[in-house]
XYZ file of C-alpha atoms in Angstrom:
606
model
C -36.289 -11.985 -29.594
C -33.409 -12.917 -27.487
C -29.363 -14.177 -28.390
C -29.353 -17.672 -29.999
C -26.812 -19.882 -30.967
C -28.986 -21.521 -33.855
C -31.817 -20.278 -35.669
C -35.132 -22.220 -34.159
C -36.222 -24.140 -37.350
C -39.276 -23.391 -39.548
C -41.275 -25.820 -42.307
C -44.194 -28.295 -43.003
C -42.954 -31.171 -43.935
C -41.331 -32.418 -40.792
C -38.771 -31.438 -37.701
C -36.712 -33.590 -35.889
C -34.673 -33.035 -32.754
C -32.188 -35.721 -31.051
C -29.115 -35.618 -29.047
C -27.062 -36.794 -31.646
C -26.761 -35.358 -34.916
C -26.694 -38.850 -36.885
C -29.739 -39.678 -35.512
C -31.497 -36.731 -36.609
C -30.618 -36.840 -39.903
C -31.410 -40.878 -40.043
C -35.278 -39.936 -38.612
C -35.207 -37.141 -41.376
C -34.389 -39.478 -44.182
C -37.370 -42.093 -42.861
C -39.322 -38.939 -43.299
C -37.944 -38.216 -46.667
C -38.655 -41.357 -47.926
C -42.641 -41.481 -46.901
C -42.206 -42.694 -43.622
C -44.541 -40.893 -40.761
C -43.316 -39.573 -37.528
C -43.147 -42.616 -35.661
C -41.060 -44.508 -38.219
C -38.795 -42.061 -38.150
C -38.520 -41.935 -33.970
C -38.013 -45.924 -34.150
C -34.988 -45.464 -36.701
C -33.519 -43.094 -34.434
C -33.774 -44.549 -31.490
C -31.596 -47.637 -32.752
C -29.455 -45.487 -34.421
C -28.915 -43.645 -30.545
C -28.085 -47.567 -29.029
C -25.233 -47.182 -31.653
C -23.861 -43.438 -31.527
C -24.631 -43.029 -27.810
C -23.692 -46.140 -25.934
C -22.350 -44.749 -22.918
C -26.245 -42.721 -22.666
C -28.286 -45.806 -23.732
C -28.985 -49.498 -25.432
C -31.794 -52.270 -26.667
C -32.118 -53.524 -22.827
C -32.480 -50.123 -21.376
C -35.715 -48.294 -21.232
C -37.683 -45.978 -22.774
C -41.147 -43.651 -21.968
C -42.384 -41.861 -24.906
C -45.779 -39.682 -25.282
C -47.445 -39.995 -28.458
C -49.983 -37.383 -30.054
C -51.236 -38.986 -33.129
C -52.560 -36.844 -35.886
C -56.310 -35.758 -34.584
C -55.820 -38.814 -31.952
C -56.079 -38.320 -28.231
C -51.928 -38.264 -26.130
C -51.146 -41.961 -25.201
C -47.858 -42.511 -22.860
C -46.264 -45.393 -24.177
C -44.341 -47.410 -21.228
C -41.150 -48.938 -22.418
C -39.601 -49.372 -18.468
C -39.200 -53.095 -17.746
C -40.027 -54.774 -14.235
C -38.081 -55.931 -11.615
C -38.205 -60.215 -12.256
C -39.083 -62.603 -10.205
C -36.524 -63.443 -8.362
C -35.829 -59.685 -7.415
C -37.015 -58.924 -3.921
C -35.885 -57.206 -0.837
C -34.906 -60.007 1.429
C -33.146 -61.664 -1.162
C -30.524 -58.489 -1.692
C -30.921 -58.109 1.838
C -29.519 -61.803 2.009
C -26.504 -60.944 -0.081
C -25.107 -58.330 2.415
C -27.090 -55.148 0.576
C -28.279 -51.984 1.755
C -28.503 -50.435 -1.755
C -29.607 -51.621 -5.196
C -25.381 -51.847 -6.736
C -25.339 -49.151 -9.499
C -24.143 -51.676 -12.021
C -23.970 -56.088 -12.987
C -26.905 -58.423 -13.759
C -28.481 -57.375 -9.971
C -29.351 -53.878 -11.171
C -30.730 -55.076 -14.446
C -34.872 -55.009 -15.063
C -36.401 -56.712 -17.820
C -35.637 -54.831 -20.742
C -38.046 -52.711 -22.088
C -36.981 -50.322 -24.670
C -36.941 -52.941 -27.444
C -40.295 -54.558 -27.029
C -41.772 -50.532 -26.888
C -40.045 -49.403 -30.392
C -41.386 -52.600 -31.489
C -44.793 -52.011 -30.426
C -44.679 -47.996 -31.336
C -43.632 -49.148 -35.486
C -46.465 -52.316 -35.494
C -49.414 -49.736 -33.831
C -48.330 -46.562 -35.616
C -45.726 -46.652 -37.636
C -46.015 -47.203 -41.664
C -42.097 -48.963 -42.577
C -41.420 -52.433 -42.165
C -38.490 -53.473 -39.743
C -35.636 -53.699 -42.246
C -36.348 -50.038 -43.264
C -35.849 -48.986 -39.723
C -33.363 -51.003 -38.709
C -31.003 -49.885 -41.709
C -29.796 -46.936 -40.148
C -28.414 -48.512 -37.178
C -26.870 -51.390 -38.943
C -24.980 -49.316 -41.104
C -23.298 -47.195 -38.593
C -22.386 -50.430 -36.507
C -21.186 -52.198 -39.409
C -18.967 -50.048 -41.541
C -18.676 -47.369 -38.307
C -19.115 -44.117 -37.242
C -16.905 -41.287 -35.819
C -17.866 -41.202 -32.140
C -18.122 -38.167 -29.571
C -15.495 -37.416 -27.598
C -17.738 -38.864 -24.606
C -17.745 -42.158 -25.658
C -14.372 -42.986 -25.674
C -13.776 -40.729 -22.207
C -16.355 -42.843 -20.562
C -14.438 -46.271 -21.847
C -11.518 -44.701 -20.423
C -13.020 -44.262 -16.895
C -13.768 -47.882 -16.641
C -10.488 -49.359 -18.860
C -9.145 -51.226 -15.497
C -13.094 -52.826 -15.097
C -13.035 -53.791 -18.420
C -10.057 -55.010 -18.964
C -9.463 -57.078 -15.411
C -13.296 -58.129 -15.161
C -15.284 -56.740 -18.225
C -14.011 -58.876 -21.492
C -16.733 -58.520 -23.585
C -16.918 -55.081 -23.064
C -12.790 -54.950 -23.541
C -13.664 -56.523 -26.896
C -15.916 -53.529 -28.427
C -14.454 -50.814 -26.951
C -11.261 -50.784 -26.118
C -10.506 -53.010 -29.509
C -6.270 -53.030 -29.675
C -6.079 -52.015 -26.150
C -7.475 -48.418 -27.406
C -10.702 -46.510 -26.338
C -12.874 -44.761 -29.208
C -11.237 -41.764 -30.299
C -12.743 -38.925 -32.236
C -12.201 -39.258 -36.299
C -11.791 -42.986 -35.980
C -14.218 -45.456 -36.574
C -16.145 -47.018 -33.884
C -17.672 -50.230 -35.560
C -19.750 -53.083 -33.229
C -20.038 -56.002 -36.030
C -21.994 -58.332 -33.197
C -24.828 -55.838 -33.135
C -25.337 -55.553 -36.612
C -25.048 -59.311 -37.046
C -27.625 -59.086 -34.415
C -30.447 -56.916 -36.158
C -29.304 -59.267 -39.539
C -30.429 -62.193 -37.660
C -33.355 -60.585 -36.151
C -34.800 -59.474 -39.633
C -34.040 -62.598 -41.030
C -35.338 -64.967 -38.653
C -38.718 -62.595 -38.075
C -39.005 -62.254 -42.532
C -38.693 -66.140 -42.246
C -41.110 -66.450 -39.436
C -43.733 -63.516 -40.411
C -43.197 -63.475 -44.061
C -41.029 -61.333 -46.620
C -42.120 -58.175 -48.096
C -44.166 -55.470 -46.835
C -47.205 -57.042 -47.144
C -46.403 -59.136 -43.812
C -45.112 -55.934 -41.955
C -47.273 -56.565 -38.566
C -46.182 -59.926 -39.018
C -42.762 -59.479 -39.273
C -42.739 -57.226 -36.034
C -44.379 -59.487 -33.752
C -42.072 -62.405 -34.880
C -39.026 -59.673 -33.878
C -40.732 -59.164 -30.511
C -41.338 -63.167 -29.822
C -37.201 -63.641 -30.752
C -36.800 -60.832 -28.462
C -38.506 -62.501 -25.231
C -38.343 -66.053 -26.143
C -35.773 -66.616 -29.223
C -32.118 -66.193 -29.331
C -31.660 -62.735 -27.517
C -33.767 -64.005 -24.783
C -30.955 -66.959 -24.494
C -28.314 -64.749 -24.519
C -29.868 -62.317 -21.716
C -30.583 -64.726 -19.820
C -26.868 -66.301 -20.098
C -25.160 -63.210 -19.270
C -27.400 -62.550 -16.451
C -26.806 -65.784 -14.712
C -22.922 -65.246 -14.520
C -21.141 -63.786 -11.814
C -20.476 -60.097 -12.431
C -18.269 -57.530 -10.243
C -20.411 -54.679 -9.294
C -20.363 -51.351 -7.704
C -20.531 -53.541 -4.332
C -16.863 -54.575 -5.359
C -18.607 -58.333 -5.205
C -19.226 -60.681 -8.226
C -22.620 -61.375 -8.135
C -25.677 -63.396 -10.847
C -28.935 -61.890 -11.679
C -32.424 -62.576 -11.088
C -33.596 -62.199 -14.583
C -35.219 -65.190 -16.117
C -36.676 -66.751 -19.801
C -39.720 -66.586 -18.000
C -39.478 -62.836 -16.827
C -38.440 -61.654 -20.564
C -41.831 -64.404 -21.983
C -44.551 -62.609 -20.074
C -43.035 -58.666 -19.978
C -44.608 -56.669 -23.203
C -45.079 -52.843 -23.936
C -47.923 -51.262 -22.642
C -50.174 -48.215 -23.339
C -51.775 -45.884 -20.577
C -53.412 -42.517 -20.085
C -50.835 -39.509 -19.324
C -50.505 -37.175 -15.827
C -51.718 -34.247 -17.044
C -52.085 -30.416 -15.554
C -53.609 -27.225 -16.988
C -51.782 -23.985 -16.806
C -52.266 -20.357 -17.933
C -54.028 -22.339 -21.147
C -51.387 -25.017 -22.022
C -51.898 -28.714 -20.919
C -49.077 -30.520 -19.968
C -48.758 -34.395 -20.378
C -46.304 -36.457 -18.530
C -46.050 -40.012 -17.402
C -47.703 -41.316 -14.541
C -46.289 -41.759 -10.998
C -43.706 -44.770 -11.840
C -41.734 -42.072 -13.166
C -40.969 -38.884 -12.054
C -43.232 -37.116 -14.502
C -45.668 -35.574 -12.294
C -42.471 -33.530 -10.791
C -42.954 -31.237 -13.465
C -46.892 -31.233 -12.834
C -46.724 -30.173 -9.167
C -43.440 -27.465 -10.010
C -46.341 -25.595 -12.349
C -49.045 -26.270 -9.443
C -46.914 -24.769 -6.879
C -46.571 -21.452 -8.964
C -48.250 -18.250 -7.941
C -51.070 -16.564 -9.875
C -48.562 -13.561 -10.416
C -44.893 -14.966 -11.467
C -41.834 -12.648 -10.407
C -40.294 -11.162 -13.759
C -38.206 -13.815 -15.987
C -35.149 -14.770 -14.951
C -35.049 -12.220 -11.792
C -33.367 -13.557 -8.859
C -37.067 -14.038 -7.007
C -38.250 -15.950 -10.296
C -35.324 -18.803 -9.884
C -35.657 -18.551 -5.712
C -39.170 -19.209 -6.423
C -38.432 -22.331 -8.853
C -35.519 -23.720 -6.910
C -38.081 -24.217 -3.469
C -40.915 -25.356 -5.890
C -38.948 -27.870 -7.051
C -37.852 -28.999 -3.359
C -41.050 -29.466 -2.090
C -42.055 -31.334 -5.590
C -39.186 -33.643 -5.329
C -39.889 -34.437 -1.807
C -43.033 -35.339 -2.623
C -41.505 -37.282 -5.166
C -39.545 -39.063 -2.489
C -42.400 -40.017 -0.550
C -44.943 -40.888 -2.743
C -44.099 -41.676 -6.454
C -43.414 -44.842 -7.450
C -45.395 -48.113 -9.128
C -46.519 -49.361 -5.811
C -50.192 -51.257 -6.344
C -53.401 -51.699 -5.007
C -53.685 -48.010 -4.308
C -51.302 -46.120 -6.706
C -49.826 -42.471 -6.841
C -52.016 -40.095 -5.522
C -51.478 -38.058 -8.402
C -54.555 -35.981 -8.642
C -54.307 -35.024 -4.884
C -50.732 -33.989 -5.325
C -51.851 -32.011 -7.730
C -55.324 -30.080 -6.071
C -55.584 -26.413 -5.529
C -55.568 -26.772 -1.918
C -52.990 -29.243 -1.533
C -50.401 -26.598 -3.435
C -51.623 -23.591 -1.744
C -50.645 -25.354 1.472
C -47.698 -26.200 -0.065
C -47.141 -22.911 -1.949
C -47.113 -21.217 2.049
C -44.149 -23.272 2.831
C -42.162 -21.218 0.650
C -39.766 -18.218 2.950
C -39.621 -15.830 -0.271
C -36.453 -14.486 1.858
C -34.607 -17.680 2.677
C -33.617 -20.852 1.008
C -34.637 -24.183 2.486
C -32.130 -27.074 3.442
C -35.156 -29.277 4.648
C -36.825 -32.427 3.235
C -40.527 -31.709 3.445
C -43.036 -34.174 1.636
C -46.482 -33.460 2.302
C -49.851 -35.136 3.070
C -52.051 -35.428 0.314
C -54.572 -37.472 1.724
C -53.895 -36.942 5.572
C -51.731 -39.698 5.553
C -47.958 -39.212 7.062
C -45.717 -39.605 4.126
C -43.315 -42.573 3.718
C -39.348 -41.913 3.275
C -37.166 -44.841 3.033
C -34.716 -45.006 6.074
C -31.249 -43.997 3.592
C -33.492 -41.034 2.227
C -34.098 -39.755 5.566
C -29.904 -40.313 6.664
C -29.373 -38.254 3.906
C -31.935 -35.731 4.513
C -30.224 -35.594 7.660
C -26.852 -34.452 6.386
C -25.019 -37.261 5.931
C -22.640 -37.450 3.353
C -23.423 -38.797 -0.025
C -22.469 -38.019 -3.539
C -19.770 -35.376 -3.536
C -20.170 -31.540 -5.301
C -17.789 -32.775 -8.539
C -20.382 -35.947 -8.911
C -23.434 -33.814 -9.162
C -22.663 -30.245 -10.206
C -22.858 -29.791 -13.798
C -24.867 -33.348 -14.874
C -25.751 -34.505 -18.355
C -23.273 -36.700 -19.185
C -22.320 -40.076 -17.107
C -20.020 -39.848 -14.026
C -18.570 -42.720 -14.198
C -15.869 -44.429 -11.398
C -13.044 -46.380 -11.737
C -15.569 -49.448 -9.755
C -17.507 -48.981 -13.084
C -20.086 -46.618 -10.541
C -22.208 -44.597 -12.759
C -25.131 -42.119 -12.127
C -25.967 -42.630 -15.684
C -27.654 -40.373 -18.396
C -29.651 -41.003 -20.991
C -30.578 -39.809 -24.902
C -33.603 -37.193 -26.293
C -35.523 -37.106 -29.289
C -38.574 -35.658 -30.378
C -40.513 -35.433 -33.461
C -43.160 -34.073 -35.218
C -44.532 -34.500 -39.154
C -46.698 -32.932 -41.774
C -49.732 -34.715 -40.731
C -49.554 -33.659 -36.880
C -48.038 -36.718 -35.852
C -46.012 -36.111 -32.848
C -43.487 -37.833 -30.373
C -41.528 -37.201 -27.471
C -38.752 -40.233 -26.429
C -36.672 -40.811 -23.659
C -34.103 -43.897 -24.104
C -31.906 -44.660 -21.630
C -30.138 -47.417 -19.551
C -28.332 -50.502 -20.932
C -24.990 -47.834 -21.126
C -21.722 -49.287 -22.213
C -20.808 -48.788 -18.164
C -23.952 -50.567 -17.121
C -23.190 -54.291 -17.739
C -20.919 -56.230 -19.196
C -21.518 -56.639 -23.560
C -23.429 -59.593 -23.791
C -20.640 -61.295 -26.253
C -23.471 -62.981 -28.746
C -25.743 -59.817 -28.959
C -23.300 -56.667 -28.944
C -25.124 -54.414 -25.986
C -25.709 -55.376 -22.283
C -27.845 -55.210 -19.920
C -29.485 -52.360 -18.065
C -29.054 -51.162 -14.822
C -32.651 -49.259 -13.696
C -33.218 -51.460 -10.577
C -30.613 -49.256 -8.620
C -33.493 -46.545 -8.213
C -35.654 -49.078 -6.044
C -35.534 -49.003 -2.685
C -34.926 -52.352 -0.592
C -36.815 -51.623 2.251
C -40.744 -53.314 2.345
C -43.544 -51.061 2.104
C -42.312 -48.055 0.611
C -44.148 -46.825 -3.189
C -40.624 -47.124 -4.393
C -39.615 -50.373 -2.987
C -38.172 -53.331 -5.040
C -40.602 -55.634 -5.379
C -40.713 -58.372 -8.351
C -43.267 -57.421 -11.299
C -43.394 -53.994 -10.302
C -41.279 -50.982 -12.484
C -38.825 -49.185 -10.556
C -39.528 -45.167 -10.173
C -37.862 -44.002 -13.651
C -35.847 -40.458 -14.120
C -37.003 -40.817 -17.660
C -39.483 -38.432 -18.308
C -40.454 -37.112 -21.804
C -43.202 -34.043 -22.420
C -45.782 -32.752 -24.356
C -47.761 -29.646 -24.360
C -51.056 -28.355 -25.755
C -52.481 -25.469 -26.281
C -56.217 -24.635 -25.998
C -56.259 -28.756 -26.183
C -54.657 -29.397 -29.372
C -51.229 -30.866 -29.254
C -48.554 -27.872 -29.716
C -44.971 -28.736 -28.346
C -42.727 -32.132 -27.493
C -39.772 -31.624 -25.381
C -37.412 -33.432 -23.486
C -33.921 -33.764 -22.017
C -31.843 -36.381 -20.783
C -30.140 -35.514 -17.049
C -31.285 -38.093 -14.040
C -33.167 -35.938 -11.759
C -32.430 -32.853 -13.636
C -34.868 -33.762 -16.078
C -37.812 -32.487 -14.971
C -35.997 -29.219 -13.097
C -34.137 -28.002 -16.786
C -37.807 -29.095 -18.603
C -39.568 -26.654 -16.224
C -37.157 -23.986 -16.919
C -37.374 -24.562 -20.952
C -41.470 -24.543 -20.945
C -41.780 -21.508 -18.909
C -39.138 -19.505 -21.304
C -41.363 -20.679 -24.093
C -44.353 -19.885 -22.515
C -43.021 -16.543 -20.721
C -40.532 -14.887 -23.240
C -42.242 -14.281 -26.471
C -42.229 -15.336 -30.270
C -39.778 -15.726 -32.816
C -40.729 -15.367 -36.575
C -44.266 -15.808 -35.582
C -43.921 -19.154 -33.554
C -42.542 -20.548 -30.260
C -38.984 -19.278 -29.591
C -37.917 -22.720 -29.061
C -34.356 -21.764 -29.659
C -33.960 -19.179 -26.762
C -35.722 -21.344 -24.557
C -33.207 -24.088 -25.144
C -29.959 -21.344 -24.846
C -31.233 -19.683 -21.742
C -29.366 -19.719 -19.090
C -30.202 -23.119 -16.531
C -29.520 -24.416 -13.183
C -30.763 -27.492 -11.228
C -30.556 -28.464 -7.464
C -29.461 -31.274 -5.264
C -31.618 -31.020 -2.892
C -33.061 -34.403 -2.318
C -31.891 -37.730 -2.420
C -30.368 -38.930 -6.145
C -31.952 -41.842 -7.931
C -28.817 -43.217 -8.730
C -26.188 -45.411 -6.426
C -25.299 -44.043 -4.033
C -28.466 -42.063 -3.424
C -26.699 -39.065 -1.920
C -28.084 -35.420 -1.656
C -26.468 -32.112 -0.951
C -29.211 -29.927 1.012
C -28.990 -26.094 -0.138
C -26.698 -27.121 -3.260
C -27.566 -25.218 -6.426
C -25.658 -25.026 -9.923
C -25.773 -22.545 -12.036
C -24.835 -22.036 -15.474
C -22.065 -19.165 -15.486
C -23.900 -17.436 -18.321
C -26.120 -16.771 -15.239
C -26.469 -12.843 -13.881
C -23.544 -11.930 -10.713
C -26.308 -10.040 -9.345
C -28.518 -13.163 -9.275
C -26.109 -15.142 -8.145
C -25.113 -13.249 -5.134
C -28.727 -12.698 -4.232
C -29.409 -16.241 -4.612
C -26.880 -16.566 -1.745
C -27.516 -13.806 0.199
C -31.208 -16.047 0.516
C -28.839 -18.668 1.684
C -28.434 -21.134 -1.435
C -25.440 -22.691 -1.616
C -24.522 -21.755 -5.383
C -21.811 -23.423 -7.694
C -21.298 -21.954 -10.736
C -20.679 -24.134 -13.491
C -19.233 -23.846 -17.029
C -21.366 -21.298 -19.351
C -22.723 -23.943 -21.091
C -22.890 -27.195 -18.703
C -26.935 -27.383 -17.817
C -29.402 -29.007 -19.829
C -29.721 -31.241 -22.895
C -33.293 -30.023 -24.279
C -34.685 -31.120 -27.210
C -37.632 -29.869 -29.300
C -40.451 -29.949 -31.949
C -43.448 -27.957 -32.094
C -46.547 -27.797 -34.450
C -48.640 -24.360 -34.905
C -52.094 -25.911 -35.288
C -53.300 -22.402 -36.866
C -51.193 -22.341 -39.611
C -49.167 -25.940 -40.194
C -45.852 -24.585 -39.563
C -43.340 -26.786 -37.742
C -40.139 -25.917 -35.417
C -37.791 -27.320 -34.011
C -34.781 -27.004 -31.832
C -31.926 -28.372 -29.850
C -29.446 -28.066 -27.153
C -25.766 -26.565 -28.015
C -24.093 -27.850 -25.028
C -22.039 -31.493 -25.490
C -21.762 -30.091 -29.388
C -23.824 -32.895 -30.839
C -27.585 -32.682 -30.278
C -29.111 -31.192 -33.624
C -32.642 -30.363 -35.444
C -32.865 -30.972 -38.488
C -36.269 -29.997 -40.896
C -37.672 -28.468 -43.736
């Protein structure tokens, strides 16, 4: 048993685990009150567009993986498409060599509504008033925000107030950004969900009889109705942007009409007896895949300075990989399952100098085909300068700059119920930073376009109808094929380096009480590298660059860079954001757990 700073929880009736406390305790009291585990994850998730709008909103995005009770893991893709009107040559046309990091141009077709919708009609139990409550309440009568939200408002004050309005209008209400112990209220959104039940009761029927009914009517006034109008409006006017230009959108009625929620088969990868489910290649999912596939039969001990050398170049060669070949490029696809072959990763695996750190960009050939980097990935490769140390040391929260320039982050929640039912969501996107607040509806628009490329031909390049390669990357786990553990954290490219970190302490470092020491895991000490190009504007990467919490051993940071790393040590408690619920299938006892750090995720169960 190792230090903790919270008990890991213990029941049977159900754990929940979220980045904010208020939405852990809102999923909890869907569970109290009957509801199943995936009434309780749509509750929260709207509750998170409200507590966390600097980390997320309606028109962001949102993967989840879903184990239903004795049911097979389903990945349920909530990440939007680029429209119609989005391709290369016309951003090229506007004087563009990057996707701008915020305005209308950045924004996708919003997907994280139409997939909440689609995860309470398929599998949830409550009808959409019950879920909606939650987040109604705290945007009507207010809630006390983190200290995050109002820092971030205060980062882009002179955007919002000189170009911005709307946004002005929320947040910075009497010329004053949210402040701890005050109350944050946004009356549009809640009149927004009022009109939303009402017109879909009216439409679908009242009562709970007419549930399904009700849902699908919320999802047609979501791509055709009145927040379609209003989507549409704000994307059509002219916006200043990271570009320092004013520019319209390409999103259309048309784009939101024929975009819906869809269902598909995880990545998956077997390891020392645990399966591990991610989403496919349109994310970055399968990161995490190859990081296990690249490990030795024989791991150095926990935590010794060879154990994190030997994850830090794993994790280079995975995200260069990443680089080269993920994305949602069609006919051919990722070529997951070949990124993921014994021999491929034992070729791989020999790349590794056990003696010296690498400051190279090496994606590999899969299928005997020469790998394809987009011509600013390879700039950057070659050491030209991009994001600076203070923009990417430390991550989890937003940077945000004074051009309203964002790398973004994003929200966690997982949970699990006494029936087995299980879920793992990401949300993020549609941040307070993003876009301006669409003034009828009371969030904006997203911004996940930024992470396509607008050069032709690449897997990752923008093209219209196809999703752009998503950070968002939520996980589960079984064990001996029955569904154990769901995990996640938010953190941009961090994700799946601080997720690989958490599932091998769990897997590596013993019990607690009889069950996963989900806990410890979470509390260890974590670290991430820079050493590829960054998904968000302005795509920068820092070769060699490693941070490290300070909790961290001297010893193993001085032989980290004696191997050459280049090692910043952050604060004690400044990497990762984990969340997490787990499910003993032997005996029926739950667990749960959640990150310390940013003082507001919580689990909550009994």
């Amino acid at each position: 048993m190792h230090f903790t700073t919270r008990p890991t929880l213990q029941g049977t009736f159900g754990m929940v685990s979220s980045t904010h406390y208020l939405a852990s305790q809102s999923a909890m009291a869907v569970l109290e009150s009957g509801g199943n585990a995936y009434d309780a994850a749509v509750a929260a998730g709207f509750v998170l567009h409200v507590v966390e709008p600097h980390l997320n909103g309606p028109a962001g995005e949102v993967p989840m993986i879903l184990a239903p009770a004795g049911g097979e893991p389903v990945v349920l893709c909530g990440q939007g498409v680029a429209p119609a009107g989005a391709t290369v040559a016309h951003y090229r046309s506007l004087g563009l060599d990057l996707v701008p990091g915020t305005g209308p141009l950045a924004a996708a077709v919003p997907g994280a509504f139409d997939a909440w919708m689609l995860l309470l009609k398929d599998h949830g139990t409550k009808s959409l008033a019950d879920v909606l409550r939650y987040a109604i309440g705290y945007a009507e009568d207010g809630h006390a925000p983190v200290e995050r939200v109002g820092e971030t408002v205060e980062t882009v004050r002179a955007l919002f107030e000189e170009e911005w309005p709307s946004s002005a209008e929320v947040y910075l209400s009497g010329g004053r950004a949210p402040h701890p112990g005050e109350l944050l209220r946004n009356p549009q959104l809640a009149a927004t969900w009022k009109r939303l039940i009402a017109e879909a009761e009216e439409a679908g029927g009242a009562g709970r009889v007419h549930r399904v009914a009700q849902i699908e009517a919320a999802r047609r006034i979501w791509r055709e109705g009145f927040i379609a109008e209003a989507l549409v409006r704000q994307a059509r006017r002219p916006t200043m942007d990271t570009s320092g230009e004013r520019h319209t959108g390409t999103l259309t009625a048309a784009d939101l009409a024929s975009w819906e929620a869809t269902y598909e088969a995880p990545a998956t990868y077997d390891w020392n007896g645990w399966t591990l489910c991610k989403a496919g290649g349109w994310s970055q999912g399968p990161a995490f895949l190859q990081q296990l596939a690249l490990l030795p039969p024989e791991l150095p001990a926990y935590g010794s300075a060879d154990y994190v050398h030997l994850l830090i170049e794993g994790c280079k060669l995975a995200m260069a990989d990443r680089e080269a070949w993920y994305g949602d490029a069609a006919p051919a696809g990722v070529p997951v399952d070949a990124l993921l072959s014994d021999e491929y990763n034992a070729a791989r695996r020999a790349l590794i100098d056990p003696e010296k750190a690498s400051y190279e960009l090496r994606p590999g050939s899969p299928l005997g085909v020469e790998p394809q980097l987009s011509a600013h990935a390879r700039v950057a490769a070659a050491g030209e300068p991009g994001v600076d140390a203070a923009a990417v040391a430390g991550a989890g929260e937003p940077t945000v700059q004074k051009s309203g320039g964002t790398r973004g982050d994003t929200c966690h929640l997982d949970i699990v119920d006494r029936w087995g039912n299980m879920v793992a969501a990401t949300p993020s996107g549609g941040w307070l930073q993003s876009n301006p607040v669409v003034p009828e509806l009371g969030f904006p628009l997203g911004t996940r376009l930024q992470m396509a490329w607008l050069e032709e031909g690449l897997p990752n390049s923008l093209a219209p109808g196809r999703r752009p390669r998503t950070t968002l990357t939520p996980s589960l786990a079984l064990k001996d094929g029955v569904p154990v553990l769901a995990f996640g954290t938010p953190g941009g490219d961090q994700q799946d380096q601080w997720q690989v970190h958490f599932f091998l302490a769990v897997a590596l470092r013993g019990s607690v009480r009889g069950g996963l020491d989900l806990q410890g895991a979470i509390d260890a000490p974590n670290w991430h590298n820079d050493s590829f190009p960054g998904s968000f504007f302005p795509r920068g990467m820092r070769p060699g660059a490693v941070t490290v919490e300070g909790r961290m051993d001297e010893g193993v940071v001085a032989e980290l860079r004696r191997r050459g790393h280049d090692v910043t040590v952050g604060g004690a408690w400044s990497e990762g954001r984990l969340c997490a619920v787990a499910r003993d299938p032997r005996t029926g006892v739950l667990s749960a757990a959640a990150n310390p750090r940013g003082m507001q995720g919580y689990a909550v169960g009994r």
